[in-house]
mmCIF file of C-alpha atoms in Angstrom:
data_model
loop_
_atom_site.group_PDB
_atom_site.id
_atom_site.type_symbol
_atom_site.label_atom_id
_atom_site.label_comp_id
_atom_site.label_asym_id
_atom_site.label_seq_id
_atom_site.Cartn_x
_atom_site.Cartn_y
_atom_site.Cartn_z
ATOM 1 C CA UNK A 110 55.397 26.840 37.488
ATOM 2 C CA UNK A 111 57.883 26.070 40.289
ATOM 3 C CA UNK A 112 61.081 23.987 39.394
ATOM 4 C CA UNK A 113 60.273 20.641 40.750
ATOM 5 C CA UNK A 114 56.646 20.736 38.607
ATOM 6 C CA UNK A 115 59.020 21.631 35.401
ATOM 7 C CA UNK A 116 61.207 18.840 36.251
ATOM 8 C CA UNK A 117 58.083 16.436 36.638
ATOM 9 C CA UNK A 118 56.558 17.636 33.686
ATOM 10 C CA UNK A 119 59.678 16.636 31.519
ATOM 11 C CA UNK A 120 60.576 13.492 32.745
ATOM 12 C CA UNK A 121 57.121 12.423 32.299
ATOM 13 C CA UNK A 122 57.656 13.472 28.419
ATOM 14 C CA UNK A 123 60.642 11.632 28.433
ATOM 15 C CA UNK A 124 58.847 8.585 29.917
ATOM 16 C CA UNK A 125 56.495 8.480 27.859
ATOM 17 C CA UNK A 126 58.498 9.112 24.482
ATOM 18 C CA UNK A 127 61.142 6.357 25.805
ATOM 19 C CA UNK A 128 57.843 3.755 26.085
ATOM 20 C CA UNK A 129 57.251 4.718 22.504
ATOM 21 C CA UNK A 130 60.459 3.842 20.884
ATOM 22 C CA UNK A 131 60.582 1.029 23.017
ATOM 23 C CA UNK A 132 57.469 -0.287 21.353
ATOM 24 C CA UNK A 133 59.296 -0.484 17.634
ATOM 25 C CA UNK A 134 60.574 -3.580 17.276
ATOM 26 C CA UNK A 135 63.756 -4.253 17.093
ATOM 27 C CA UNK A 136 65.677 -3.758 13.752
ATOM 28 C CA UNK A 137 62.798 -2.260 12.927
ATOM 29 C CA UNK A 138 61.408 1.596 11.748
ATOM 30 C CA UNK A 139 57.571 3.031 13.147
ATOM 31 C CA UNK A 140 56.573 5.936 11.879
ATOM 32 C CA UNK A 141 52.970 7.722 11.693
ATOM 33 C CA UNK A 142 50.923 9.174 14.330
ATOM 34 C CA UNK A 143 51.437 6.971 17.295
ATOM 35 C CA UNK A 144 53.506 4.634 15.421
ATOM 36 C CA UNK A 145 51.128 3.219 13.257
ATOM 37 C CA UNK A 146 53.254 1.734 10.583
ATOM 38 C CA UNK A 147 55.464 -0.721 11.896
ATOM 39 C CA UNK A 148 57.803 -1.667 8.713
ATOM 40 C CA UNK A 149 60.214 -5.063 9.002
ATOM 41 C CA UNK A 150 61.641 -5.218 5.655
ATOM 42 C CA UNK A 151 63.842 -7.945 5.132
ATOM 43 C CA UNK A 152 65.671 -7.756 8.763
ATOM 44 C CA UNK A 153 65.809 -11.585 9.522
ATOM 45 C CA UNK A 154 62.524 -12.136 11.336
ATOM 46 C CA UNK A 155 62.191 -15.727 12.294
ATOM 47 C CA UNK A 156 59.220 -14.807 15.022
ATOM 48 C CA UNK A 157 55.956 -12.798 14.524
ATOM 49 C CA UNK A 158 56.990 -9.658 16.457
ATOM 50 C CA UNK A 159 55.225 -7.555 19.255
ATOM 51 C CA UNK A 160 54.138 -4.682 17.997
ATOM 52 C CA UNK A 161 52.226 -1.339 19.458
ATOM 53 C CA UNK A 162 48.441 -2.101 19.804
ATOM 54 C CA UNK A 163 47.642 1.285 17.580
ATOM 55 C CA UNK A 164 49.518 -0.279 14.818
ATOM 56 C CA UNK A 165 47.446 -0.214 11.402
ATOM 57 C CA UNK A 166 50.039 -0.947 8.747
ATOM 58 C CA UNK A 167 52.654 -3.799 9.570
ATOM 59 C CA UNK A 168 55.312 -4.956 6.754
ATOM 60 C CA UNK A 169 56.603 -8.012 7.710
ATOM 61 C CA UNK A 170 58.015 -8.918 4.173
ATOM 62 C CA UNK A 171 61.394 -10.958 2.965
ATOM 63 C CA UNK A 172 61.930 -12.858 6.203
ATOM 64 C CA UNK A 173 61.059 -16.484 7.167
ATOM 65 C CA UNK A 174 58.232 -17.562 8.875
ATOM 66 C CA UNK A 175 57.715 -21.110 7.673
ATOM 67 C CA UNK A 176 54.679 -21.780 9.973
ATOM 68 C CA UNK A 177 52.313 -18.719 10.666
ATOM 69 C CA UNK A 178 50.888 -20.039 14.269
ATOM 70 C CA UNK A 179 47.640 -19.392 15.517
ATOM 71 C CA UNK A 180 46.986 -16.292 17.108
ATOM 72 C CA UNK A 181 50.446 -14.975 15.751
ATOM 73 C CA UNK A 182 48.720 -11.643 15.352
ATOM 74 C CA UNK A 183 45.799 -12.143 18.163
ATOM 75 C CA UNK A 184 47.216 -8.494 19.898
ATOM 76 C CA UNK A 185 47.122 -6.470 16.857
ATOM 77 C CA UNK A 186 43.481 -5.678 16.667
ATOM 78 C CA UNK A 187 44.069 -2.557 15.105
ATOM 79 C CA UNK A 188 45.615 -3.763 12.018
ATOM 80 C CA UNK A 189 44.409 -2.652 8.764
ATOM 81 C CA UNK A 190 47.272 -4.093 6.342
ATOM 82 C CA UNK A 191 49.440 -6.888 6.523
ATOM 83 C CA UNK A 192 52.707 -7.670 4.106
ATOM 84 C CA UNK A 193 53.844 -11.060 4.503
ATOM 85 C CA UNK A 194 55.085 -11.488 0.630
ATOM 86 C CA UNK A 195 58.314 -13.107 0.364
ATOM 87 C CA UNK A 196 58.301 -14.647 3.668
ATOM 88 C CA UNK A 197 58.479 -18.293 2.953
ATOM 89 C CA UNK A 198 55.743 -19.615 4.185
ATOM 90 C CA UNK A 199 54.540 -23.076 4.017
ATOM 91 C CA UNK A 200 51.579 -23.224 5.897
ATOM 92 C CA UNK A 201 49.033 -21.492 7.829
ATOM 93 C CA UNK A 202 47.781 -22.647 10.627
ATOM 94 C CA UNK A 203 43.787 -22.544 12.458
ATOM 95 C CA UNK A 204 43.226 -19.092 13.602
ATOM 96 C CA UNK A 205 46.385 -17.669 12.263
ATOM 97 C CA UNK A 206 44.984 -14.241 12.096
ATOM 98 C CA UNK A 207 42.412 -14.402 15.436
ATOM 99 C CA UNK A 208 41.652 -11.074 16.296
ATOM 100 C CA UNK A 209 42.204 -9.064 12.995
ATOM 101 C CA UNK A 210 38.527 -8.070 13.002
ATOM 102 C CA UNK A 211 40.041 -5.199 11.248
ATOM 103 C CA UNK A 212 41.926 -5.533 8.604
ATOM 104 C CA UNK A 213 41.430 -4.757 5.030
ATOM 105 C CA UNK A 214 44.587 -5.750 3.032
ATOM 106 C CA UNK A 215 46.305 -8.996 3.260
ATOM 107 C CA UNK A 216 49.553 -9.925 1.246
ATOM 108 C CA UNK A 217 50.478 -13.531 1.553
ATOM 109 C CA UNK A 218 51.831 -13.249 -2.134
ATOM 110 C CA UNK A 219 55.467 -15.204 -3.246
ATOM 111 C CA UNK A 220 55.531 -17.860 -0.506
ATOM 112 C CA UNK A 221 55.282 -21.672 -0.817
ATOM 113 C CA UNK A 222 52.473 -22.126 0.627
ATOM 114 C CA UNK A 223 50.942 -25.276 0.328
ATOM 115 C CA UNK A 224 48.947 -26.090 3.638
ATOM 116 C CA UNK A 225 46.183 -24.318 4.909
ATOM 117 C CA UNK A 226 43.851 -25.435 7.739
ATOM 118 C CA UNK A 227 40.626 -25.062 7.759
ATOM 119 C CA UNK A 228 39.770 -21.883 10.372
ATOM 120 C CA UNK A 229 42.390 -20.674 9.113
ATOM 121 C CA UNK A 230 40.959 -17.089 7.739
ATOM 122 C CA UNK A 231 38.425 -16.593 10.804
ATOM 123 C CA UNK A 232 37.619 -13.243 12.225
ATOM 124 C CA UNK A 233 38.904 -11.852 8.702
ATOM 125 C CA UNK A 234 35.029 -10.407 8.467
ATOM 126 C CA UNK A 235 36.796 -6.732 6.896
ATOM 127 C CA UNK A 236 39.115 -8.751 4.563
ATOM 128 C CA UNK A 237 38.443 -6.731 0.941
ATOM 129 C CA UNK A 238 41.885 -7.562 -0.798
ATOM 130 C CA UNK A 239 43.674 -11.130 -0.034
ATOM 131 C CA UNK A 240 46.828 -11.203 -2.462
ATOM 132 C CA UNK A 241 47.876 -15.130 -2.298
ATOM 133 C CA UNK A 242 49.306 -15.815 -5.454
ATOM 134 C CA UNK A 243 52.894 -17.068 -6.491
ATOM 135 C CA UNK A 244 52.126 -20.303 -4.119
ATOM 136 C CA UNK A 245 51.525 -23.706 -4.403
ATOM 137 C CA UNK A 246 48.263 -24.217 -2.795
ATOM 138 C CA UNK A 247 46.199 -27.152 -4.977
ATOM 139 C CA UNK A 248 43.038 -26.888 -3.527
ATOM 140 C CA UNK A 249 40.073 -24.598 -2.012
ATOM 141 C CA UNK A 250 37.938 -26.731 0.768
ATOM 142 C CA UNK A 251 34.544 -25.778 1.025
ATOM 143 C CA UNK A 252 34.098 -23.302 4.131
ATOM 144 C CA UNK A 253 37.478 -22.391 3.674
ATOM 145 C CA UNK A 254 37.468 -18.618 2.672
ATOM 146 C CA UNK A 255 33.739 -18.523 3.952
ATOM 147 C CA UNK A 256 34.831 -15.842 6.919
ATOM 148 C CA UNK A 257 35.626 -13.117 4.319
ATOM 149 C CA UNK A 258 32.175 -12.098 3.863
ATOM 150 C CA UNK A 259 33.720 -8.846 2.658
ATOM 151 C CA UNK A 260 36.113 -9.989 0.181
ATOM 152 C CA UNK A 261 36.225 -8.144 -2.971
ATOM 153 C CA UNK A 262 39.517 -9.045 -4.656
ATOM 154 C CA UNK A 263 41.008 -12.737 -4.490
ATOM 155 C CA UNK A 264 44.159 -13.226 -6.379
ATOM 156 C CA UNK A 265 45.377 -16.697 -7.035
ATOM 157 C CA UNK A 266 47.419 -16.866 -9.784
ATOM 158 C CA UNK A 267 49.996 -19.105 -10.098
ATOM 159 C CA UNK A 268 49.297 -21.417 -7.712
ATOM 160 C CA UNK A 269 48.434 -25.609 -8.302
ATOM 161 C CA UNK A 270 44.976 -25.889 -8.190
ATOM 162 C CA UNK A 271 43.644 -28.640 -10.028
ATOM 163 C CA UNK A 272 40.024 -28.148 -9.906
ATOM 164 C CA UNK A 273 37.159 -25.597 -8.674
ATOM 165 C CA UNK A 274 34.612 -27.753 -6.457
ATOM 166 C CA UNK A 275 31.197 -27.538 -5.760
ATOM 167 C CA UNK A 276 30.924 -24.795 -2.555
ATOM 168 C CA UNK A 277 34.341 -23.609 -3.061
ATOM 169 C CA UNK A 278 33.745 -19.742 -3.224
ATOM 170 C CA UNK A 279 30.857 -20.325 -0.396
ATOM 171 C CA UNK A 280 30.388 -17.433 1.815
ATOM 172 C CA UNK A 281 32.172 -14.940 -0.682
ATOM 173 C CA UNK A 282 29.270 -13.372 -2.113
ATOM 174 C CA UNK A 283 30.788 -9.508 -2.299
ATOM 175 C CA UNK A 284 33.534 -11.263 -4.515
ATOM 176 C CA UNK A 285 34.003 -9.009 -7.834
ATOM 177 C CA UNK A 286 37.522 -9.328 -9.011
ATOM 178 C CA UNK A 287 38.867 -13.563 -8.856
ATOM 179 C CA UNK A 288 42.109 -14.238 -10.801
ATOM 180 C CA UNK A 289 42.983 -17.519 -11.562
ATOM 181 C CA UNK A 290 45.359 -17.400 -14.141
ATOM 182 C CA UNK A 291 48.273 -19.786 -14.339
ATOM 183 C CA UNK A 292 47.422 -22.745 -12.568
ATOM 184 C CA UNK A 293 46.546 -26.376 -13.324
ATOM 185 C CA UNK A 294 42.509 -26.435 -13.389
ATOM 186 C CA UNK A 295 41.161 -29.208 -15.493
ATOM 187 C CA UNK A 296 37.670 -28.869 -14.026
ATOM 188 C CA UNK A 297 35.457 -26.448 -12.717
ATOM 189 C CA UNK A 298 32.298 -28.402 -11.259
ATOM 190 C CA UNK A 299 28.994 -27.191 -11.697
ATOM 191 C CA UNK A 300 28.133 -25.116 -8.490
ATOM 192 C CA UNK A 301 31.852 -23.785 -8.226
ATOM 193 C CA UNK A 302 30.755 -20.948 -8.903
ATOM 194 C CA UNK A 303 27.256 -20.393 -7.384
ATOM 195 C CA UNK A 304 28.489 -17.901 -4.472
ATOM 196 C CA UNK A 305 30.143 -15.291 -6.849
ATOM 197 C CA UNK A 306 27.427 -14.477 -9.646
ATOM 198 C CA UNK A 307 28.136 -10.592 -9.387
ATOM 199 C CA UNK A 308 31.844 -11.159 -10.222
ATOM 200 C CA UNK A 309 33.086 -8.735 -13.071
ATOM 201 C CA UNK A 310 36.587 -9.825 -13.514
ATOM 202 C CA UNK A 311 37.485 -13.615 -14.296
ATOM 203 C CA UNK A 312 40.821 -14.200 -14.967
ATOM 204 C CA UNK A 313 41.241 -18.538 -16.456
ATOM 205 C CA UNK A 314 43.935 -17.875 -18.621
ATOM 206 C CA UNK A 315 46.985 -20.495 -18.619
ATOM 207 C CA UNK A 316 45.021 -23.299 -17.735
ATOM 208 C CA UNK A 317 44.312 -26.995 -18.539
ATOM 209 C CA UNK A 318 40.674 -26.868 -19.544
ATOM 210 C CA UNK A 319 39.919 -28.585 -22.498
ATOM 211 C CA UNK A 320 36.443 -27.615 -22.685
ATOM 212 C CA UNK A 321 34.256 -24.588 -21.521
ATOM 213 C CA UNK A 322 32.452 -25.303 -18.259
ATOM 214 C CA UNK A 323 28.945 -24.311 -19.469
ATOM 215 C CA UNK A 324 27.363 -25.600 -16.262
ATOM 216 C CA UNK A 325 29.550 -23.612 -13.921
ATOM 217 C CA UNK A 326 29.491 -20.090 -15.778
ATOM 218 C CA UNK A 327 26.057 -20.432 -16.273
ATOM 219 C CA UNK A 328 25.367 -18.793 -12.506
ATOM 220 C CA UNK A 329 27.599 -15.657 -13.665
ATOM 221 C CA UNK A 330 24.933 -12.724 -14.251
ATOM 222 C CA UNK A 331 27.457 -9.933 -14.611
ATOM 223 C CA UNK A 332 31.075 -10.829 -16.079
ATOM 224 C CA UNK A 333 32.230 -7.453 -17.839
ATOM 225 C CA UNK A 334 36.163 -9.032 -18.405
ATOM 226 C CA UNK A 335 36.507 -13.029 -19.466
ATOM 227 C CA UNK A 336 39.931 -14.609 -19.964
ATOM 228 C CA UNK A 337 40.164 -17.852 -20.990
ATOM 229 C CA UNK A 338 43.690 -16.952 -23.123
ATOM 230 C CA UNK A 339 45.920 -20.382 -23.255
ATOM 231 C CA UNK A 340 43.773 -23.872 -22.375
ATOM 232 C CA UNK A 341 43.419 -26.166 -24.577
ATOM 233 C CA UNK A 342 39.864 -25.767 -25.715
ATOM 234 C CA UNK A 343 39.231 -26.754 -29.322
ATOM 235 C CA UNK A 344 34.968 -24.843 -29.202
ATOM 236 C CA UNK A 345 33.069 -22.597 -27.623
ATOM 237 C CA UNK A 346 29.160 -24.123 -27.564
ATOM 238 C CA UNK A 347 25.774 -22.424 -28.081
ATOM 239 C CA UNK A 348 25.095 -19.874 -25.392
ATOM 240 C CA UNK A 349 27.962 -19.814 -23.204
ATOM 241 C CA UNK A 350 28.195 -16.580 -22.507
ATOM 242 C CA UNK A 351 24.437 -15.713 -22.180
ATOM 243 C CA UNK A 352 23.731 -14.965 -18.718
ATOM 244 C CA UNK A 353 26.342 -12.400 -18.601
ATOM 245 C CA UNK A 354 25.953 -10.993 -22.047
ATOM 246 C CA UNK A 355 24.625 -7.986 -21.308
ATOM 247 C CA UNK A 356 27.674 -7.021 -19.263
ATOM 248 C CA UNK A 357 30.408 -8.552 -20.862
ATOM 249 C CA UNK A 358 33.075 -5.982 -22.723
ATOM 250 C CA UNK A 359 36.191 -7.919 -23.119
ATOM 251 C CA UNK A 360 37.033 -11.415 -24.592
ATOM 252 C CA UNK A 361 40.751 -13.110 -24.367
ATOM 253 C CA UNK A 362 40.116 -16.324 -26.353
ATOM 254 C CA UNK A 363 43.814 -16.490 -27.957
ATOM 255 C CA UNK A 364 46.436 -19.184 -27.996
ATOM 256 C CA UNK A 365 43.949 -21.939 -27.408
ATOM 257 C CA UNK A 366 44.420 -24.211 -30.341
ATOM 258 C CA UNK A 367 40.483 -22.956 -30.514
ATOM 259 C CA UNK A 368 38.540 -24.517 -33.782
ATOM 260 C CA UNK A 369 34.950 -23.147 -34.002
ATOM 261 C CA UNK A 370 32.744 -21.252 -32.338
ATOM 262 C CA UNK A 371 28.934 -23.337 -32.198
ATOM 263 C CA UNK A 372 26.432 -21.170 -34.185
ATOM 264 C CA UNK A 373 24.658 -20.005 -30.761
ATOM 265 C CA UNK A 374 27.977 -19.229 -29.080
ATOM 266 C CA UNK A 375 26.962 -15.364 -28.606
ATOM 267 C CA UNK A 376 23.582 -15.463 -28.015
ATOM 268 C CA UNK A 377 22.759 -12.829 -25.802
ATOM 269 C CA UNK A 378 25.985 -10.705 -26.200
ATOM 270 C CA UNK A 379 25.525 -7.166 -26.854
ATOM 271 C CA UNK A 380 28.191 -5.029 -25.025
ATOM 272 C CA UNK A 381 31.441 -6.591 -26.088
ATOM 273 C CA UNK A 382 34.295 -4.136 -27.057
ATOM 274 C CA UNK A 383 37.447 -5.610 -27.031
ATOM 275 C CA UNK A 384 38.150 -9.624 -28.188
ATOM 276 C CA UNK A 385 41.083 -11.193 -28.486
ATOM 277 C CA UNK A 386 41.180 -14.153 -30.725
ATOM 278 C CA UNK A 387 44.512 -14.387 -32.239
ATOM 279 C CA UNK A 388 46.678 -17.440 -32.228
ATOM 280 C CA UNK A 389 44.327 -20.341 -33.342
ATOM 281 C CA UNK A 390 42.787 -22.480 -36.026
ATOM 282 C CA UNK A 391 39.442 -20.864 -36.768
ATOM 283 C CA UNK A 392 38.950 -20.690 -40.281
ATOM 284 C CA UNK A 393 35.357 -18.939 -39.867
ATOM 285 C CA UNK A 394 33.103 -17.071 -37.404
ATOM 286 C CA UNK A 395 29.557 -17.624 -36.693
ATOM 287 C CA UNK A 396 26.656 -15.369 -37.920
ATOM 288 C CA UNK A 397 25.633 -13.662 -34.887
ATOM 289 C CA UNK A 398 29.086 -12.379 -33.727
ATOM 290 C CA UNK A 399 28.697 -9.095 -31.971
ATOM 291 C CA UNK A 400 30.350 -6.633 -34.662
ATOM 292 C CA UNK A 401 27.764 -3.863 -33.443
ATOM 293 C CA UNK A 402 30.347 -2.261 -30.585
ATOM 294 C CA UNK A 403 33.432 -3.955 -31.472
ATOM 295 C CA UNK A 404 36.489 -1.522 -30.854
ATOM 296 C CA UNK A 405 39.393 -4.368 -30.802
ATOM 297 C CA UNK A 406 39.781 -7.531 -32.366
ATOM 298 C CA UNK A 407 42.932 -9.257 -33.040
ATOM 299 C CA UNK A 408 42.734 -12.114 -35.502
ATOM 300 C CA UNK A 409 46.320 -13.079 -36.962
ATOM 301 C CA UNK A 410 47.523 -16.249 -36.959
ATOM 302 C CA UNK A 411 44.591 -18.118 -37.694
ATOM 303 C CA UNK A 412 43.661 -19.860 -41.219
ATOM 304 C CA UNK A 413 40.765 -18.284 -42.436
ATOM 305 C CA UNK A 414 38.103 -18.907 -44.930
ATOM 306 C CA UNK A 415 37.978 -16.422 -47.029
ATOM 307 C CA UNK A 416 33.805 -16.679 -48.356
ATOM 308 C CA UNK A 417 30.957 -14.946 -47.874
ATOM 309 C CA UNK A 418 30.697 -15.983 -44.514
ATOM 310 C CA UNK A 419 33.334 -13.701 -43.523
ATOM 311 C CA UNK A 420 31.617 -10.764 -45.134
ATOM 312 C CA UNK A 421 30.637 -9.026 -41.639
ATOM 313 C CA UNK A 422 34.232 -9.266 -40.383
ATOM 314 C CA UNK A 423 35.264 -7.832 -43.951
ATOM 315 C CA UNK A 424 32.883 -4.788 -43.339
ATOM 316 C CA UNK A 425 33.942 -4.426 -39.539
ATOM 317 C CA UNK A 426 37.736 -4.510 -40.702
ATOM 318 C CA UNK A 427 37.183 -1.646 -43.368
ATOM 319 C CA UNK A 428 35.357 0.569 -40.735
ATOM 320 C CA UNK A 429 38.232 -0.408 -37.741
ATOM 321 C CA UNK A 430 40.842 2.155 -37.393
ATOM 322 C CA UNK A 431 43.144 -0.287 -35.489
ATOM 323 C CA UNK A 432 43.390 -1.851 -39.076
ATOM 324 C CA UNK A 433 44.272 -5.609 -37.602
ATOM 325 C CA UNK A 434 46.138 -7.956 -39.606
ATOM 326 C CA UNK A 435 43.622 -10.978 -40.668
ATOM 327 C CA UNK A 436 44.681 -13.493 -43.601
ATOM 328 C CA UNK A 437 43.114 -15.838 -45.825
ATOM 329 C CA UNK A 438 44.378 -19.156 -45.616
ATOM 330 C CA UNK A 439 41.714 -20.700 -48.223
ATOM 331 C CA UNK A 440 40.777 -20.425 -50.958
ATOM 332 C CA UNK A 441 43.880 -20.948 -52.824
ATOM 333 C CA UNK A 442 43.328 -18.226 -55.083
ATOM 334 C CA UNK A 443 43.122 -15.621 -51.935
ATOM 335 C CA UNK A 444 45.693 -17.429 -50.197
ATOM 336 C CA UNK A 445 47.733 -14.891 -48.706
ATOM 337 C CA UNK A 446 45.788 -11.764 -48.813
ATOM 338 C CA UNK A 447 44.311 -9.391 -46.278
ATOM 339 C CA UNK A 448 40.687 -9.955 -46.122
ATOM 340 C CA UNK A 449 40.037 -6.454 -46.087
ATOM 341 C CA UNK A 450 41.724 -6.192 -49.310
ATOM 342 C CA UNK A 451 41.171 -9.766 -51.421
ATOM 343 C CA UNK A 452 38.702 -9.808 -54.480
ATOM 344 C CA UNK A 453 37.054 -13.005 -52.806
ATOM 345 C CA UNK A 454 34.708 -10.817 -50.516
ATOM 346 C CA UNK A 455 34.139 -8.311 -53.177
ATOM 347 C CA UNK A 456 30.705 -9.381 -54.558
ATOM 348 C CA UNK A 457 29.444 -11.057 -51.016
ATOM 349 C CA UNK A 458 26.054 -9.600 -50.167
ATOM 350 C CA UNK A 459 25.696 -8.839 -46.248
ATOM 351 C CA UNK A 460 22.461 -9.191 -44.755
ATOM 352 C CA UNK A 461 19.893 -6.221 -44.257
ATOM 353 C CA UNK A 462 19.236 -4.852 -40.774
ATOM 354 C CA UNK A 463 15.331 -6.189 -41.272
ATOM 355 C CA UNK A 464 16.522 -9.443 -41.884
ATOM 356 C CA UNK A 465 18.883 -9.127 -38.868
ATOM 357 C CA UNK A 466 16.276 -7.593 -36.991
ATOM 358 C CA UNK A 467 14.547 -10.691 -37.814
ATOM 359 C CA UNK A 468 17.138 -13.470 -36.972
ATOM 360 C CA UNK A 469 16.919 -12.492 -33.575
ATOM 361 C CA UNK A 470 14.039 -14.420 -32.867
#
């Protein structure tokens, strides 16, 4: 190779690396092949930035975009993750993210957010993760999320939603994981929840329900992990957790204020390992709990009964190697004393597996 072909050889190189590095934004570090991780940490962004059309990861956290506009990221087609946590963001406009037919992971977590228009999630058809909670959004418009067909995990804990409407999960049929915890729901509507029946994890915990929305959780076929930890719900009726009974593995029912559990109130639950029903003022449980499986239960602080009623959960806590601490309130004369240990259980008979067999129908 003459000269003159060497030279044109590496200023072409340098051309093309000096169109690279001219593609990171500004204050701003790319790395990955062909600069597909474009990370703006916390460098003062006011404006959505241009960024390299290959780009697949963009971090765009801990700077201040108030309003996200529509078609802010209409040029990044190619985008498979965005970060906008910490951003403070109020509200997101129509067609905010046009044009990310692409991406999988989207972080809206730690903003303000309280306004979102409708429109405002279309052409997120890939969308699998959507992180928006630490926000203030109070409600969920039918049609809203309905573009994320693919949606698997929806986090939206601590926000302000009041209540779960009719049609509010429509479209979201993949949904498995939906966390709720820590907002200000008084009501969940029957039909809230007739798009997700194949969710497994349902997070209610630190809410304002004062009773269980039979109605609503009713469609649920397949619940393995129920929190309800922390609303003010004084019982838990016949057959509320039937249609997902066969799946269901963990109960958080503690710090509720909870008084009884109806007679019925596990009908049809047969897989349930770990329950958590600590923190309350039961004073009894009801025949058919599910002792068969149980691994964890957590009791304390509750102001038991201690007859023959309790004899199962006597039996269960002599065979438990976790050894929880459970207390008789009542009678008098046991007042005090473990139930594993107190003389008041002693002499209780516990049913035969025929006749248990039996009760079952």
């Amino acid at each position: 190779m003459d000269q003159s072909g060497f030279l044109l050889q590496l200023f072409c190189l340098l051309a093309c690396l000096f169109s690279l590095l001219q593609a990171c934004p500004p204050s701003c570090h790319c790395h990955g092949g062909d600069l597909q991780h474009v990370i703006c940490d916390n460098v003062g962004l006011r404006r959505i930035p241009k960024v390299p059309e290959q780009t697949r990861l963009l971090n765009l956290q801990r700077n201040n975009f108030p309003v996200l506009p529509t078609n802010g990221f209409r040029d990044m087609k190619n985008l498979v993750s965005l970060h906008l946590q910490h951003s403070h963001i109020k509200e997101i406009s129509s067609g905010a993210f046009r044009g990310l037919k692409q991406l999988v992971y989207l972080y809206l977590s730690n903003n303000d957010i309280s306004v979102i228009k409708m429109g405002a999630f279309d052409n997120l058809t890939e969308l699998t993760y959507l992180y928006i909670d630490h926000n203030k959004i109070s409600e969920l418009p039918k049609g809203l999320l309905s573009p994320m067909i693919n949606l698997f995990i929806l986090q939206l804990g601590s926000n302000k939603l009041r209540e779960l409407r009719s049609g509010a999960f429509h479209g979201t049929k993949d949904l498995r994981w939906l966390y709720l915890s820590d907002n200000s729901l008084s009501s969940i509507q029957p039909g809230a929840l007739d798009d997700v029946e194949n969710l497994a994890i349902f997070h209610l915990d630190k809410n304002q329900l004062t009773s269980y929305p039979v109605a609503a959780m009713s469609k649920l076929r397949v619940v393995e992990d129920l929190k309800l930890s922390h609303n003010p719900i004084k019982a838990i009726p016949d057959f509320a957790f039937q249609s997902f009974g066969r799946y269901m593995e963990t109960l958080s029912l503690d710090n509720m204020g909870l008084e009884k559990f109806s007679d019925k109130a596990f009908a049809g639950v047969t897989t349930l390992k770990t329950v958590h029903i600590e923190n309350n003022k039961l004073s009894s449980l009801p025949g058919n709990f599910p002792f068969s499986r149980l691994e964890t239960l957590t009791l304390s602080n509750n102001p038991w009964h201690c007859s023959c009623q309790l004899a199962p959960l006597r039996r269960w806590l002599e065979s438990s190697r976790s050894r929880p601490d459970a207390v008789c309130a009542s009678p008098s004369s046991a007042r005090g004393q473990q139930i594993r240990d107190t003389a008041a259980l002693r002499s209780c008979k516990l049913p035969t597996r025929r006749s248990k067999k039996g009760s079952r129908h």
